[in-house]
C-alpha positions as CSV (number, residue, x, y, z in Angstrom):
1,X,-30.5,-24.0,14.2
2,X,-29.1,-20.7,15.9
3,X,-27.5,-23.2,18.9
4,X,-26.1,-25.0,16.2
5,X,-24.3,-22.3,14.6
6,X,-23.4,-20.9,17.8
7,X,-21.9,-24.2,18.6
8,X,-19.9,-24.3,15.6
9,X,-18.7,-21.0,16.1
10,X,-17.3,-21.4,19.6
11,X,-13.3,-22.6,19.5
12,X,-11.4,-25.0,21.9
13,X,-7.8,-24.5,22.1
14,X,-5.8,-27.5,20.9
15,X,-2.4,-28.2,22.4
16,X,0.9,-30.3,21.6
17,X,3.1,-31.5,24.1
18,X,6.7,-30.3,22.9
19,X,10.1,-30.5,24.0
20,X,12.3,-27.9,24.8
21,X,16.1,-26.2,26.9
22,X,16.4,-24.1,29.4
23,X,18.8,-21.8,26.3
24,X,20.8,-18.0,27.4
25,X,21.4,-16.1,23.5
26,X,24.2,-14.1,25.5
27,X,25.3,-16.0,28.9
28,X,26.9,-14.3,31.8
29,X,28.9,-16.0,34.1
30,X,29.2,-13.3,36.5
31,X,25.7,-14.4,37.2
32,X,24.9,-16.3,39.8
33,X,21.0,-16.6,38.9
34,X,19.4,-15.6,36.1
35,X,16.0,-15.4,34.2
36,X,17.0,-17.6,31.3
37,X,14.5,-18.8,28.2
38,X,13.5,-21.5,26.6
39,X,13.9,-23.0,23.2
40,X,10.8,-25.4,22.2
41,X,10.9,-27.1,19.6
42,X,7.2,-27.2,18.1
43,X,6.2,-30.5,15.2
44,X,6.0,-28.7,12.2
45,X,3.3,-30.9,10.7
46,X,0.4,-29.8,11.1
47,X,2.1,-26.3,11.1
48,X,1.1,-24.9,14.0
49,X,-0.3,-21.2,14.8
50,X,1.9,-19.9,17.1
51,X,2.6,-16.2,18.3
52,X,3.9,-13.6,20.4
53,X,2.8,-12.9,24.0
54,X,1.4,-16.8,24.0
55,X,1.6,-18.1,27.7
56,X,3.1,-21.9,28.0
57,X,3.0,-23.7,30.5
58,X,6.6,-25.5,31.0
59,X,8.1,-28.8,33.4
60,X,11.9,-29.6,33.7
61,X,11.8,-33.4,32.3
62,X,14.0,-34.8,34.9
63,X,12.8,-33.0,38.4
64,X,8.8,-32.4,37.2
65,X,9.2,-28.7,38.4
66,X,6.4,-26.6,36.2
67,X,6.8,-23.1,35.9
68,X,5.1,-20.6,33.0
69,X,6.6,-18.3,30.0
70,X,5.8,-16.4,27.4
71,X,6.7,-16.5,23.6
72,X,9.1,-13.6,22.8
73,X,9.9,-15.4,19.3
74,X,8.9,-17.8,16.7
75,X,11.9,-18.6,14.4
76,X,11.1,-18.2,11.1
77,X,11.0,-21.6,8.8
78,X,11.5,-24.6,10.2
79,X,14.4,-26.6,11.1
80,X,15.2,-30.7,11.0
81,X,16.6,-32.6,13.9
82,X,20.3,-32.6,12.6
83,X,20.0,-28.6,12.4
84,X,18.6,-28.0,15.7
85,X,21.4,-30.4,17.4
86,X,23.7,-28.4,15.8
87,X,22.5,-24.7,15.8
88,X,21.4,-25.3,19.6
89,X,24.2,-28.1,20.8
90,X,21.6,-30.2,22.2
91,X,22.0,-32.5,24.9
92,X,21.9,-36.3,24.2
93,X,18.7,-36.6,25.8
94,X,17.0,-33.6,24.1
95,X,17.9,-35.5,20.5
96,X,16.8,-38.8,21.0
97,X,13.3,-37.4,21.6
98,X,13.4,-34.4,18.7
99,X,12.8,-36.9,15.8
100,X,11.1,-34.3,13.2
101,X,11.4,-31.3,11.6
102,X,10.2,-28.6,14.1
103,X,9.1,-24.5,14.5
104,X,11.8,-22.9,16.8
105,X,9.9,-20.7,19.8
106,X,11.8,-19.0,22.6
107,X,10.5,-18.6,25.3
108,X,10.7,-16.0,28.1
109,X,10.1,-17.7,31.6
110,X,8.7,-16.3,34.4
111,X,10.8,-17.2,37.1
112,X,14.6,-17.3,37.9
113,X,16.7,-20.3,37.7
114,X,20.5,-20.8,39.1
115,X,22.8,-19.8,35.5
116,X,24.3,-23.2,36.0
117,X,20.9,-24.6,35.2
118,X,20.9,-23.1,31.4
119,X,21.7,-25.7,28.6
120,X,21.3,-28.5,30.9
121,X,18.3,-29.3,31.3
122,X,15.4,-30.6,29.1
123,X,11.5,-29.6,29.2
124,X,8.4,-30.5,28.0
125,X,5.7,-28.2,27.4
126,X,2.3,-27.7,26.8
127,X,1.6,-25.3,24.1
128,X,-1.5,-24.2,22.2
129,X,-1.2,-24.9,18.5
130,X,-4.6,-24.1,17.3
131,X,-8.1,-24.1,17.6
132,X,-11.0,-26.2,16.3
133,X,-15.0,-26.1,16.7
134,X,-16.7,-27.6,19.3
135,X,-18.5,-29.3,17.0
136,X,-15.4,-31.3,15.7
137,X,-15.2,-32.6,19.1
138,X,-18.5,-34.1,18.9
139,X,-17.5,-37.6,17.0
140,X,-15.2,-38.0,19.3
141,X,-16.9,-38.0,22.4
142,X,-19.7,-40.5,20.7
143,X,-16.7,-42.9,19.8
144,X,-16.0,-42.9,23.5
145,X,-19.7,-43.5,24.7
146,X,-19.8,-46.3,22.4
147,X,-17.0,-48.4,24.1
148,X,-19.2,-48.4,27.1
């Protein structure tokens, strides 16, 4: 009984791949790199729990380079495709994937990137969203043993 409990008590993180742009809030072209950030844009539905100082682990879509970041802000609300594409003048790549209404995060990378880079290029992401028992998991894993 006590394992059990324990069991049910101890969380796995759950994440969601997302989609994202390298983004500058105040762009300077004097620069000639910078440490620009990143806008994700996270499914709203299930409504994810999301927060400051969260590490995310990032790829550019087109070249597969990964780097990390950390969430400096989750936007308030939640925002449809037609209002990202126009608040954030997404690319026509970036809005033929972002199909649903979506969380805004910006995210502060850890490296730098040439300026030229910011705003053109698309990302995917892996961030966490939640947690859930290991218990929960359980079903699961017995679905899969059974198509043995």
């Amino acid at each position: 009984v006590l394992t059990t409990a324990l069991a049910w008590q101890v969380q796995v993180p759950i994440y969601s791949s997302v989609v994202g742009v390298l983004w500058h809030a105040h762009p300077d072209p004097s620069l000639n790199a910078s440490r620009p950030e990143a806008l994700l844009f996270v499914p709203a539905t299930p409504l994810p729990a999301l927060h400051t100082g969260q590490d995310v682990a990032l790829q550019v879509a087109l070249t597969g380079e990964s780097f990390t970041g950390t969430i400096v802000l989750v936007a308030p609300g939640v925002v449809t495709p037609e209002e990202a594409r126009r608040r954030y003048a997404l690319s026509d790549d970036l809005t033929r994937v972002l199909t649903q209404p979506a969380v805004v995060v910006q995210v502060r990378l850890a490296t730098t990137l040439p300026a030229d880079l910011v705003g053109t290029l698309s990302l995917t992401a892996q961030v966490q969203v939640g947690t859930q028992s290991v218990l929960s998991l359980v079903p699961h894993l017995l679905s899969g043993l059974g198509r043995r």
